[in-house]
Short mmCIF file of N, CA and C in Angstrom, two decimals:
data_model
loop_
_atom_site.label_atom_id
_atom_site.label_comp_id
_atom_site.label_asym_id
_atom_site.label_seq_id
_atom_site.Cartn_x
_atom_site.Cartn_y
_atom_site.Cartn_z
N LEU H 1 -97.22 92.45 -32.67
CA LEU H 1 -98.48 93.21 -33.10
C LEU H 1 -98.11 94.30 -34.12
N ARG H 2 -96.87 94.86 -34.02
CA ARG H 2 -96.48 95.92 -34.82
C ARG H 2 -96.10 95.51 -36.24
N GLU H 3 -95.68 94.25 -36.33
CA GLU H 3 -95.14 93.73 -37.62
C GLU H 3 -96.39 93.48 -38.58
N ASP H 4 -96.11 93.71 -39.79
CA ASP H 4 -97.11 93.46 -40.80
C ASP H 4 -96.80 92.21 -41.65
N PHE H 5 -97.31 91.08 -41.15
CA PHE H 5 -97.10 89.87 -41.76
C PHE H 5 -98.28 89.50 -42.81
N ASP H 6 -97.80 89.03 -43.98
CA ASP H 6 -98.78 88.58 -44.98
C ASP H 6 -99.03 87.15 -44.72
N THR H 7 -100.09 86.85 -44.01
CA THR H 7 -100.42 85.53 -43.58
C THR H 7 -101.03 84.69 -44.67
N SER H 8 -101.22 85.42 -45.84
CA SER H 8 -101.79 84.67 -46.92
C SER H 8 -100.70 83.78 -47.68
N SER H 9 -99.41 84.16 -47.39
CA SER H 9 -98.39 83.39 -48.07
C SER H 9 -97.86 82.41 -47.08
N PRO H 10 -97.28 81.27 -47.50
CA PRO H 10 -96.81 80.30 -46.65
C PRO H 10 -95.63 80.84 -45.76
N MET H 11 -94.70 81.70 -46.37
CA MET H 11 -93.65 82.23 -45.62
C MET H 11 -94.06 83.20 -44.48
N GLY H 12 -95.06 83.99 -44.74
CA GLY H 12 -95.54 84.96 -43.75
C GLY H 12 -96.24 84.23 -42.60
N GLU H 13 -97.05 83.16 -43.03
CA GLU H 13 -97.67 82.36 -41.87
C GLU H 13 -96.64 81.65 -41.04
N ALA H 14 -95.54 81.11 -41.68
CA ALA H 14 -94.57 80.43 -40.89
C ALA H 14 -93.78 81.42 -39.94
N MET H 15 -93.53 82.60 -40.47
CA MET H 15 -92.88 83.63 -39.66
C MET H 15 -93.68 84.06 -38.40
N LEU H 16 -95.04 84.25 -38.61
CA LEU H 16 -95.98 84.54 -37.53
C LEU H 16 -96.06 83.41 -36.49
N LYS H 17 -96.00 82.17 -36.92
CA LYS H 17 -96.01 81.11 -36.04
C LYS H 17 -94.67 80.91 -35.16
N LEU H 18 -93.61 81.18 -35.86
CA LEU H 18 -92.30 81.16 -35.14
C LEU H 18 -92.23 82.29 -34.04
N ILE H 19 -92.69 83.53 -34.40
CA ILE H 19 -92.75 84.54 -33.30
C ILE H 19 -93.72 84.23 -32.25
N MET H 20 -94.78 83.62 -32.55
CA MET H 20 -95.72 83.21 -31.41
C MET H 20 -95.14 82.17 -30.57
N VAL H 21 -94.32 81.23 -31.11
CA VAL H 21 -93.75 80.19 -30.32
C VAL H 21 -92.78 80.91 -29.36
N PHE H 22 -91.94 81.79 -29.80
CA PHE H 22 -90.92 82.44 -28.92
C PHE H 22 -91.65 83.31 -27.82
N ALA H 23 -92.78 83.91 -28.24
CA ALA H 23 -93.52 84.74 -27.30
C ALA H 23 -94.12 83.84 -26.13
N GLU H 24 -94.55 82.67 -26.49
CA GLU H 24 -95.11 81.67 -25.50
C GLU H 24 -93.97 81.27 -24.67
N LEU H 25 -92.79 80.93 -25.20
CA LEU H 25 -91.67 80.53 -24.44
C LEU H 25 -91.30 81.48 -23.39
N GLU H 26 -91.26 82.83 -23.76
CA GLU H 26 -90.87 83.86 -22.91
C GLU H 26 -91.89 84.05 -21.74
N ARG H 27 -93.18 83.90 -22.10
CA ARG H 27 -94.22 83.98 -21.10
C ARG H 27 -93.92 82.88 -20.06
N LYS H 28 -93.83 81.67 -20.45
CA LYS H 28 -93.57 80.59 -19.57
C LYS H 28 -92.31 80.74 -18.72
N LEU H 29 -91.19 81.25 -19.34
CA LEU H 29 -90.02 81.41 -18.51
C LEU H 29 -90.22 82.52 -17.49
N THR H 30 -90.91 83.56 -17.85
CA THR H 30 -91.23 84.62 -16.90
C THR H 30 -92.02 84.09 -15.78
N GLY H 31 -93.08 83.22 -16.02
CA GLY H 31 -93.87 82.67 -15.01
C GLY H 31 -93.02 81.68 -14.08
N GLU H 32 -92.19 80.97 -14.66
CA GLU H 32 -91.24 80.12 -13.83
C GLU H 32 -90.36 80.87 -12.86
N ARG H 33 -89.78 82.01 -13.49
CA ARG H 33 -88.83 82.88 -12.72
C ARG H 33 -89.67 83.48 -11.47
N THR H 34 -90.93 83.94 -11.78
CA THR H 34 -91.66 84.72 -10.84
C THR H 34 -92.15 83.61 -9.72
N ALA H 35 -92.50 82.45 -9.97
CA ALA H 35 -92.84 81.41 -9.03
C ALA H 35 -91.74 80.98 -8.23
N SER H 36 -90.48 80.91 -8.88
CA SER H 36 -89.27 80.56 -8.15
C SER H 36 -88.94 81.55 -7.10
N THR H 37 -89.02 82.88 -7.56
CA THR H 37 -88.73 84.03 -6.62
C THR H 37 -89.69 83.98 -5.42
N MET H 38 -90.95 83.82 -5.68
CA MET H 38 -91.93 83.89 -4.55
C MET H 38 -91.81 82.72 -3.66
N LEU H 39 -91.38 81.38 -4.18
CA LEU H 39 -91.11 80.43 -3.28
C LEU H 39 -89.83 80.66 -2.44
N ASP H 40 -88.84 81.26 -3.05
CA ASP H 40 -87.64 81.66 -2.29
C ASP H 40 -87.99 82.68 -1.14
N ARG H 41 -88.94 83.59 -1.40
CA ARG H 41 -89.29 84.50 -0.40
C ARG H 41 -89.95 83.76 0.72
N ALA H 42 -90.94 82.90 0.34
CA ALA H 42 -91.64 82.11 1.35
C ALA H 42 -90.74 81.33 2.17
N GLU H 43 -89.69 80.68 1.69
CA GLU H 43 -88.72 79.85 2.44
C GLU H 43 -87.94 80.72 3.31
N ARG H 44 -87.74 82.04 3.02
CA ARG H 44 -87.12 82.94 3.95
C ARG H 44 -88.09 83.57 5.00
N GLY H 45 -89.41 83.16 4.87
CA GLY H 45 -90.37 83.67 5.87
C GLY H 45 -90.88 85.09 5.48
N LEU H 46 -90.86 85.41 4.14
CA LEU H 46 -91.28 86.75 3.81
C LEU H 46 -92.59 86.68 3.15
N TRP H 47 -93.40 87.66 3.40
CA TRP H 47 -94.83 87.68 2.80
C TRP H 47 -94.71 88.14 1.27
N ASN H 48 -95.50 87.42 0.39
CA ASN H 48 -95.40 87.79 -1.01
C ASN H 48 -96.42 88.86 -1.39
N GLY H 49 -97.14 89.44 -0.54
CA GLY H 49 -97.99 90.59 -0.92
C GLY H 49 -99.45 90.21 -0.79
N GLY H 50 -100.25 91.27 -0.97
CA GLY H 50 -101.69 91.13 -0.91
C GLY H 50 -102.27 91.71 0.31
N VAL H 51 -103.54 91.86 0.31
CA VAL H 51 -104.25 92.52 1.55
C VAL H 51 -104.31 91.51 2.61
N VAL H 52 -103.76 91.95 3.82
CA VAL H 52 -104.00 90.95 4.93
C VAL H 52 -104.31 91.84 6.16
N HIS H 53 -105.46 91.46 6.81
CA HIS H 53 -105.80 92.27 8.00
C HIS H 53 -105.18 91.75 9.25
N GLY H 54 -104.69 92.78 10.03
CA GLY H 54 -104.10 92.31 11.31
C GLY H 54 -102.57 92.58 11.27
N TYR H 55 -101.99 92.71 10.04
CA TYR H 55 -100.56 92.86 10.00
C TYR H 55 -100.30 94.01 9.00
N VAL H 56 -99.11 94.65 9.19
CA VAL H 56 -98.62 95.67 8.26
C VAL H 56 -97.17 95.23 7.82
N SER H 57 -96.75 95.68 6.59
CA SER H 57 -95.44 95.33 6.11
C SER H 57 -94.45 96.20 6.77
N ASN H 58 -93.32 95.70 7.17
CA ASN H 58 -92.20 96.47 7.66
C ASN H 58 -91.53 97.41 6.64
N PRO H 59 -91.68 98.73 6.84
CA PRO H 59 -91.16 99.57 5.84
C PRO H 59 -89.60 99.47 5.65
N ASP H 60 -88.96 99.01 6.66
CA ASP H 60 -87.46 98.76 6.58
C ASP H 60 -87.09 97.49 5.97
N ASN H 61 -88.03 96.50 5.92
CA ASN H 61 -87.67 95.20 5.37
C ASN H 61 -89.02 94.70 4.70
N PRO H 62 -89.30 95.20 3.52
CA PRO H 62 -90.42 94.76 2.80
C PRO H 62 -90.61 93.24 2.81
N GLY H 63 -91.76 92.78 3.16
CA GLY H 63 -92.08 91.25 3.15
C GLY H 63 -92.09 90.76 4.62
N GLU H 64 -91.47 91.54 5.51
CA GLU H 64 -91.63 91.06 6.92
C GLU H 64 -92.88 91.70 7.50
N LEU H 65 -93.63 90.90 8.13
CA LEU H 65 -94.97 91.35 8.69
C LEU H 65 -94.87 91.75 10.17
N LEU H 66 -95.45 92.90 10.48
CA LEU H 66 -95.51 93.30 11.83
C LEU H 66 -96.96 93.47 12.32
N LEU H 67 -97.23 93.27 13.63
CA LEU H 67 -98.52 93.37 14.03
C LEU H 67 -99.14 94.74 13.78
N ASP H 68 -100.37 94.80 13.32
CA ASP H 68 -101.16 96.09 13.24
C ASP H 68 -101.79 96.36 14.52
N GLU H 69 -101.39 97.34 15.27
CA GLU H 69 -101.87 97.56 16.70
C GLU H 69 -103.42 97.73 16.69
N GLU H 70 -103.96 98.28 15.61
CA GLU H 70 -105.41 98.49 15.58
C GLU H 70 -106.20 97.23 15.26
N TRP H 71 -105.81 96.49 14.17
CA TRP H 71 -106.48 95.43 13.62
C TRP H 71 -106.20 94.03 14.27
N ALA H 72 -104.94 93.80 14.84
CA ALA H 72 -104.70 92.61 15.37
C ALA H 72 -105.60 92.15 16.56
N PRO H 73 -106.05 93.08 17.44
CA PRO H 73 -107.00 92.66 18.44
C PRO H 73 -108.39 92.41 17.94
N ILE H 74 -108.70 93.17 16.84
CA ILE H 74 -109.97 92.96 16.17
C ILE H 74 -110.14 91.57 15.53
N ILE H 75 -109.00 91.18 14.85
CA ILE H 75 -109.02 89.78 14.26
C ILE H 75 -109.14 88.70 15.34
N LYS H 76 -108.44 88.88 16.47
CA LYS H 76 -108.58 87.88 17.48
C LYS H 76 -109.95 87.85 18.20
N SER H 77 -110.49 89.03 18.63
CA SER H 77 -111.66 88.96 19.36
C SER H 77 -112.92 88.91 18.50
N HIS H 78 -112.92 89.62 17.43
CA HIS H 78 -114.14 89.68 16.61
C HIS H 78 -114.20 88.67 15.52
N PHE H 79 -113.28 87.98 15.30
CA PHE H 79 -113.26 86.96 14.25
C PHE H 79 -113.12 85.57 14.93
N PHE H 80 -111.84 85.27 15.44
CA PHE H 80 -111.67 83.96 15.99
C PHE H 80 -112.33 83.67 17.32
N ASP H 81 -112.31 84.56 18.25
CA ASP H 81 -113.01 84.37 19.47
C ASP H 81 -114.50 84.33 19.22
N ALA H 82 -115.02 85.24 18.47
CA ALA H 82 -116.40 85.29 18.20
C ALA H 82 -116.88 84.09 17.42
N PHE H 83 -116.12 83.50 16.52
CA PHE H 83 -116.50 82.26 15.82
C PHE H 83 -116.64 81.09 16.81
N GLU H 84 -115.66 81.01 17.77
CA GLU H 84 -115.81 80.01 18.74
C GLU H 84 -117.01 80.11 19.71
N GLU H 85 -117.36 81.42 19.90
CA GLU H 85 -118.47 81.60 20.74
C GLU H 85 -119.83 81.50 19.95
N LEU H 86 -119.90 81.93 18.62
CA LEU H 86 -121.25 81.94 18.05
C LEU H 86 -121.31 80.54 17.13
N GLY H 87 -120.28 80.05 16.69
CA GLY H 87 -120.34 78.70 15.97
C GLY H 87 -120.51 78.79 14.46
N SER H 88 -120.64 79.95 13.90
CA SER H 88 -120.83 80.09 12.38
C SER H 88 -120.16 81.35 11.85
N ALA H 89 -119.84 81.30 10.60
CA ALA H 89 -119.21 82.52 9.98
C ALA H 89 -120.36 83.52 9.81
N GLY H 90 -121.58 83.00 9.49
CA GLY H 90 -122.76 83.92 9.27
C GLY H 90 -123.04 84.79 10.54
N ALA H 91 -122.88 84.08 11.68
CA ALA H 91 -123.20 84.79 12.88
C ALA H 91 -122.08 85.83 13.18
N VAL H 92 -120.90 85.42 12.79
CA VAL H 92 -119.80 86.43 12.93
C VAL H 92 -119.98 87.68 12.11
N GLN H 93 -120.46 87.37 10.89
CA GLN H 93 -120.81 88.49 9.93
C GLN H 93 -121.81 89.40 10.55
N ARG H 94 -122.89 88.81 11.10
CA ARG H 94 -123.98 89.73 11.58
C ARG H 94 -123.53 90.50 12.83
N ARG H 95 -122.64 89.91 13.64
CA ARG H 95 -122.09 90.67 14.78
C ARG H 95 -121.25 91.78 14.29
N LEU H 96 -120.39 91.53 13.27
CA LEU H 96 -119.61 92.68 12.72
C LEU H 96 -120.43 93.76 12.23
N LEU H 97 -121.51 93.45 11.61
CA LEU H 97 -122.41 94.52 10.99
C LEU H 97 -123.05 95.24 12.25
N GLU H 98 -123.44 94.51 13.28
CA GLU H 98 -124.09 95.13 14.35
C GLU H 98 -123.19 96.19 15.14
N ARG H 99 -121.81 95.80 15.10
CA ARG H 99 -120.90 96.58 15.80
C ARG H 99 -120.19 97.65 14.94
N GLY H 100 -120.61 97.59 13.62
CA GLY H 100 -120.06 98.67 12.65
C GLY H 100 -118.57 98.39 12.29
N ILE H 101 -118.16 97.13 12.36
CA ILE H 101 -116.77 96.83 11.93
C ILE H 101 -116.81 96.48 10.45
N SER H 102 -116.15 97.18 9.67
CA SER H 102 -116.09 96.93 8.23
C SER H 102 -114.59 96.88 7.73
N GLN H 103 -114.34 96.60 6.50
CA GLN H 103 -112.94 96.52 5.98
C GLN H 103 -112.35 97.89 6.10
N PRO H 104 -111.10 97.94 6.56
CA PRO H 104 -110.35 99.25 6.66
C PRO H 104 -110.12 99.80 5.22
N GLU H 105 -110.23 101.18 5.18
CA GLU H 105 -109.98 101.78 3.91
C GLU H 105 -108.43 101.89 3.66
N ARG H 106 -108.03 101.66 2.41
CA ARG H 106 -106.67 101.79 2.13
C ARG H 106 -106.48 102.45 0.67
N LYS H 107 -105.37 103.10 0.51
CA LYS H 107 -105.16 103.73 -0.75
C LYS H 107 -104.15 102.79 -1.61
N THR H 108 -104.59 102.60 -2.87
CA THR H 108 -103.78 101.80 -3.70
C THR H 108 -102.60 102.62 -4.33
N ARG H 109 -101.66 102.01 -4.97
CA ARG H 109 -100.55 102.75 -5.51
C ARG H 109 -101.06 103.73 -6.58
N SER H 110 -102.11 103.37 -7.25
CA SER H 110 -102.56 104.29 -8.24
C SER H 110 -103.48 105.52 -7.69
N GLY H 111 -103.60 105.46 -6.36
CA GLY H 111 -104.38 106.52 -5.61
C GLY H 111 -105.79 106.27 -5.32
N ASN H 112 -106.28 105.11 -5.72
CA ASN H 112 -107.68 104.83 -5.49
C ASN H 112 -107.97 104.34 -4.15
N LEU H 113 -109.17 104.61 -3.63
CA LEU H 113 -109.51 104.11 -2.21
C LEU H 113 -110.23 102.81 -2.38
N ARG H 114 -109.81 101.85 -1.52
CA ARG H 114 -110.36 100.50 -1.51
C ARG H 114 -110.87 100.23 -0.03
N GLY H 115 -111.73 99.30 0.11
CA GLY H 115 -112.22 98.85 1.42
C GLY H 115 -113.36 99.78 1.89
N GLY H 116 -113.64 99.77 3.22
CA GLY H 116 -114.71 100.45 3.67
C GLY H 116 -116.13 99.80 3.66
N LYS H 117 -116.14 98.62 3.01
CA LYS H 117 -117.34 97.86 2.81
C LYS H 117 -117.42 96.76 4.00
N PRO H 118 -118.67 96.31 4.33
CA PRO H 118 -118.91 95.26 5.29
C PRO H 118 -117.99 94.00 4.91
N PHE H 119 -117.63 93.20 5.77
CA PHE H 119 -117.03 91.92 5.39
C PHE H 119 -118.17 90.92 4.85
N SER H 120 -117.72 90.27 3.74
CA SER H 120 -118.66 89.18 3.24
C SER H 120 -118.35 87.87 4.04
N LYS H 121 -119.28 86.94 3.90
CA LYS H 121 -119.16 85.63 4.73
C LYS H 121 -117.83 84.93 4.20
N GLN H 122 -117.66 84.89 2.83
CA GLN H 122 -116.55 84.31 2.31
C GLN H 122 -115.20 84.88 2.84
N GLN H 123 -115.14 86.29 2.91
CA GLN H 123 -114.00 86.88 3.50
C GLN H 123 -113.66 86.47 4.88
N ILE H 124 -114.72 86.40 5.71
CA ILE H 124 -114.58 85.97 7.04
C ILE H 124 -114.06 84.48 7.13
N ILE H 125 -114.62 83.72 6.23
CA ILE H 125 -114.08 82.25 6.26
C ILE H 125 -112.58 82.18 5.86
N ARG H 126 -112.21 83.05 4.87
CA ARG H 126 -110.81 83.10 4.32
C ARG H 126 -109.94 83.56 5.47
N ILE H 127 -110.41 84.44 6.37
CA ILE H 127 -109.61 84.91 7.47
C ILE H 127 -109.39 83.78 8.54
N LEU H 128 -110.59 83.13 8.70
CA LEU H 128 -110.53 82.06 9.71
C LEU H 128 -109.71 80.89 9.33
N ARG H 129 -109.56 80.75 7.98
CA ARG H 129 -108.80 79.54 7.48
C ARG H 129 -107.35 79.85 7.23
N ASN H 130 -106.94 81.12 7.41
CA ASN H 130 -105.58 81.58 6.99
C ASN H 130 -104.53 81.22 8.15
N PRO H 131 -103.53 80.28 7.87
CA PRO H 131 -102.58 80.04 8.88
C PRO H 131 -101.57 81.18 9.08
N LEU H 132 -101.75 82.30 8.32
CA LEU H 132 -100.82 83.47 8.61
C LEU H 132 -101.06 83.90 10.04
N TYR H 133 -102.22 83.74 10.66
CA TYR H 133 -102.51 84.24 11.98
C TYR H 133 -101.88 83.52 13.12
N VAL H 134 -101.23 82.32 12.76
CA VAL H 134 -100.52 81.65 13.84
C VAL H 134 -98.99 81.80 13.54
N GLY H 135 -98.66 82.73 12.60
CA GLY H 135 -97.17 83.07 12.49
C GLY H 135 -96.61 82.33 11.19
N SER H 136 -97.39 81.74 10.47
CA SER H 136 -96.89 80.85 9.33
C SER H 136 -97.08 81.63 8.01
N ILE H 137 -96.14 81.30 7.01
CA ILE H 137 -96.24 81.82 5.69
C ILE H 137 -96.48 80.59 4.74
N THR H 138 -97.50 80.65 4.05
CA THR H 138 -97.81 79.55 3.04
C THR H 138 -97.76 80.09 1.63
N TRP H 139 -97.06 79.25 0.75
CA TRP H 139 -97.01 79.56 -0.65
C TRP H 139 -97.20 78.23 -1.38
N GLY H 140 -98.37 78.09 -2.01
CA GLY H 140 -98.69 76.78 -2.67
C GLY H 140 -98.79 75.65 -1.61
N GLU H 141 -97.93 74.74 -1.84
CA GLU H 141 -98.00 73.49 -0.88
C GLU H 141 -96.92 73.75 0.27
N PHE H 142 -96.03 74.82 0.05
CA PHE H 142 -95.09 75.08 1.07
C PHE H 142 -95.45 75.87 2.23
N THR H 143 -95.14 75.52 3.47
CA THR H 143 -95.44 76.29 4.66
C THR H 143 -94.27 76.48 5.50
N LYS H 144 -93.98 77.68 6.01
CA LYS H 144 -92.95 77.95 6.92
C LYS H 144 -93.55 78.52 8.15
N GLU H 145 -93.19 77.93 9.29
CA GLU H 145 -93.74 78.29 10.57
C GLU H 145 -92.85 79.33 11.30
N GLU H 146 -93.42 80.05 12.27
CA GLU H 146 -92.72 81.00 13.02
C GLU H 146 -92.00 82.07 12.27
N CYS H 147 -92.70 82.68 11.30
CA CYS H 147 -92.20 83.74 10.42
C CYS H 147 -92.38 85.11 11.06
N HIS H 148 -93.47 85.31 11.85
CA HIS H 148 -93.74 86.58 12.40
C HIS H 148 -94.58 86.32 13.73
N GLU H 149 -94.85 87.45 14.42
CA GLU H 149 -95.60 87.24 15.67
C GLU H 149 -97.03 86.75 15.44
N PRO H 150 -97.54 85.77 16.05
CA PRO H 150 -98.87 85.26 15.78
C PRO H 150 -99.85 86.12 16.48
N ILE H 151 -101.10 86.10 15.92
CA ILE H 151 -102.27 86.74 16.50
C ILE H 151 -102.96 85.88 17.48
N ILE H 152 -103.12 84.65 16.98
CA ILE H 152 -103.75 83.60 17.87
C ILE H 152 -102.86 82.43 18.06
N SER H 153 -103.21 81.57 19.01
CA SER H 153 -102.48 80.35 19.29
C SER H 153 -102.79 79.26 18.26
N THR H 154 -101.72 78.29 18.10
CA THR H 154 -102.03 77.23 17.31
C THR H 154 -103.26 76.29 17.63
N GLU H 155 -103.46 76.25 19.01
CA GLU H 155 -104.48 75.45 19.49
C GLU H 155 -105.94 76.03 19.15
N GLN H 156 -105.99 77.35 19.25
CA GLN H 156 -107.22 78.03 18.86
C GLN H 156 -107.42 77.90 17.35
N PHE H 157 -106.48 78.05 16.56
CA PHE H 157 -106.43 77.84 15.10
C PHE H 157 -107.10 76.54 14.77
N GLU H 158 -106.50 75.45 15.39
CA GLU H 158 -107.04 74.06 15.15
C GLU H 158 -108.44 73.83 15.54
N ARG H 159 -108.79 74.48 16.72
CA ARG H 159 -110.20 74.35 17.12
C ARG H 159 -111.14 74.97 16.10
N VAL H 160 -110.74 76.19 15.67
CA VAL H 160 -111.59 76.83 14.62
C VAL H 160 -111.70 75.98 13.29
N GLN H 161 -110.44 75.42 12.91
CA GLN H 161 -110.54 74.62 11.71
C GLN H 161 -111.58 73.31 11.88
N ARG H 162 -111.49 72.74 13.01
CA ARG H 162 -112.39 71.60 13.23
C ARG H 162 -113.82 72.00 13.22
N LYS H 163 -114.15 73.18 13.80
CA LYS H 163 -115.51 73.65 13.88
C LYS H 163 -115.92 74.06 12.40
N LEU H 164 -115.08 74.66 11.66
CA LEU H 164 -115.42 75.04 10.26
C LEU H 164 -115.72 73.81 9.51
N ASP H 165 -114.82 72.76 9.64
CA ASP H 165 -115.07 71.52 8.96
C ASP H 165 -116.48 70.86 9.26
N GLU H 166 -116.82 70.99 10.60
CA GLU H 166 -118.10 70.38 10.99
C GLU H 166 -119.22 71.09 10.32
N THR H 167 -119.14 72.46 10.28
CA THR H 167 -120.21 73.32 9.73
C THR H 167 -120.49 73.14 8.24
N THR H 168 -119.34 72.88 7.56
CA THR H 168 -119.36 72.68 6.14
C THR H 168 -119.86 71.32 5.75
N THR H 169 -119.67 70.34 6.64
CA THR H 169 -120.06 68.93 6.26
C THR H 169 -121.51 68.60 6.77
N ARG H 170 -122.02 69.39 7.73
CA ARG H 170 -123.25 69.14 8.22
C ARG H 170 -124.38 69.48 7.21
N ARG H 171 -125.35 68.68 6.94
CA ARG H 171 -126.36 68.84 5.94
C ARG H 171 -127.55 69.59 6.69
N THR H 172 -127.70 70.80 6.32
CA THR H 172 -128.80 71.60 6.92
C THR H 172 -129.74 72.18 5.95
N ASN H 173 -129.68 71.85 4.66
CA ASN H 173 -130.40 72.46 3.58
C ASN H 173 -131.61 71.66 3.26
N TYR H 174 -132.58 71.45 4.16
CA TYR H 174 -133.72 70.70 3.81
C TYR H 174 -134.85 71.55 3.51
N ARG H 175 -134.78 72.89 3.81
CA ARG H 175 -135.93 73.81 3.62
C ARG H 175 -136.29 74.04 2.21
N TYR H 176 -137.56 74.57 1.96
CA TYR H 176 -137.97 74.97 0.72
C TYR H 176 -137.31 76.27 0.35
N SER H 177 -137.14 76.46 -0.96
CA SER H 177 -136.55 77.76 -1.40
C SER H 177 -137.45 78.29 -2.37
N ARG H 178 -138.26 79.36 -2.02
CA ARG H 178 -139.20 80.05 -2.92
C ARG H 178 -140.26 79.14 -3.54
N GLY H 179 -140.63 78.18 -2.69
CA GLY H 179 -141.75 77.19 -3.15
C GLY H 179 -141.20 76.03 -3.79
N ARG H 180 -139.86 75.97 -3.99
CA ARG H 180 -139.22 74.76 -4.74
C ARG H 180 -138.45 73.97 -3.73
N GLN H 181 -138.53 72.60 -4.03
CA GLN H 181 -137.82 71.59 -3.17
C GLN H 181 -136.66 70.99 -4.03
N TYR H 182 -135.44 71.09 -3.62
CA TYR H 182 -134.34 70.55 -4.37
C TYR H 182 -134.00 69.24 -3.64
N LEU H 183 -134.25 68.14 -4.32
CA LEU H 183 -133.93 66.83 -3.64
C LEU H 183 -132.47 66.58 -3.44
N LEU H 184 -131.58 67.16 -4.26
CA LEU H 184 -130.19 66.81 -4.18
C LEU H 184 -129.40 67.87 -3.34
N ARG H 185 -130.18 68.83 -2.90
CA ARG H 185 -129.43 69.96 -2.04
C ARG H 185 -128.88 69.24 -0.76
N GLY H 186 -127.64 69.64 -0.46
CA GLY H 186 -126.94 69.17 0.67
C GLY H 186 -126.34 67.82 0.44
N LEU H 187 -126.44 67.29 -0.80
CA LEU H 187 -125.80 65.99 -1.09
C LEU H 187 -124.66 66.17 -2.17
N LEU H 188 -124.91 67.04 -3.10
CA LEU H 188 -123.81 67.18 -4.14
C LEU H 188 -122.66 68.04 -3.70
N ARG H 189 -121.49 67.59 -4.03
CA ARG H 189 -120.27 68.38 -3.75
C ARG H 189 -119.43 68.55 -4.83
N TRP H 190 -118.62 69.53 -4.92
CA TRP H 190 -117.61 69.82 -5.95
C TRP H 190 -116.37 69.12 -5.61
N ARG H 191 -115.41 69.07 -6.43
CA ARG H 191 -114.18 68.29 -6.21
C ARG H 191 -113.41 68.87 -5.06
N CYS H 192 -113.53 70.11 -4.74
CA CYS H 192 -112.90 70.68 -3.50
C CYS H 192 -113.51 70.34 -2.17
N GLY H 193 -114.64 69.77 -2.31
CA GLY H 193 -115.41 69.44 -1.01
C GLY H 193 -116.50 70.37 -0.67
N ALA H 194 -116.62 71.55 -1.49
CA ALA H 194 -117.59 72.51 -1.13
C ALA H 194 -119.01 72.04 -1.57
N MET H 195 -120.07 72.40 -0.73
CA MET H 195 -121.37 72.05 -1.13
C MET H 195 -121.94 72.75 -2.31
N LEU H 196 -122.59 72.12 -3.20
CA LEU H 196 -123.18 72.83 -4.34
C LEU H 196 -124.60 73.34 -3.93
N THR H 197 -124.81 74.54 -4.41
CA THR H 197 -126.05 75.29 -4.08
C THR H 197 -126.97 75.37 -5.25
N PRO H 198 -128.25 74.98 -5.06
CA PRO H 198 -129.17 75.15 -6.32
C PRO H 198 -129.48 76.59 -6.64
N LYS H 199 -129.66 76.94 -7.90
CA LYS H 199 -129.83 78.27 -8.34
C LYS H 199 -130.92 78.18 -9.50
#
């Protein structure tokens, strides 16, 4: 960006294209190195980062997850146990709102405050689908088991997955929406299997 190339001449245009090729090569090599490092960490049972409720990172060994004494019981009782009792993520969301349970506040490295908002239905489903809570670390297609102390049992996790699969495949969208009837509602799916919603 700092170089002044005269792209109106053949030589200037060629030089610009050469530099762009090397810049793209460097970007791809950086991406490969990053992915390789993260896979290596996952193979060693280390967490690659990101917000995860119910665990905290070990300050003496970054990447090792330790149980969060405050949030681990909340994840078990108010997410997994509640889902098995109530049968849907929407019902879990309503109960969390009734009991005043929202995302914990945290400070980012830049000093900004995040969290403090109610859990969305999608966030609840992501928590219920996350194998991290049975002690596994997943990175892409790779999964390593028994990396940290689990919050729930494997049996409960599998029951929750079956129930989630049932609720996502069941067709319940026959009702009218604001006076309109969508004939294909509940039938059309995206490649990932998710139901398409009319808008």
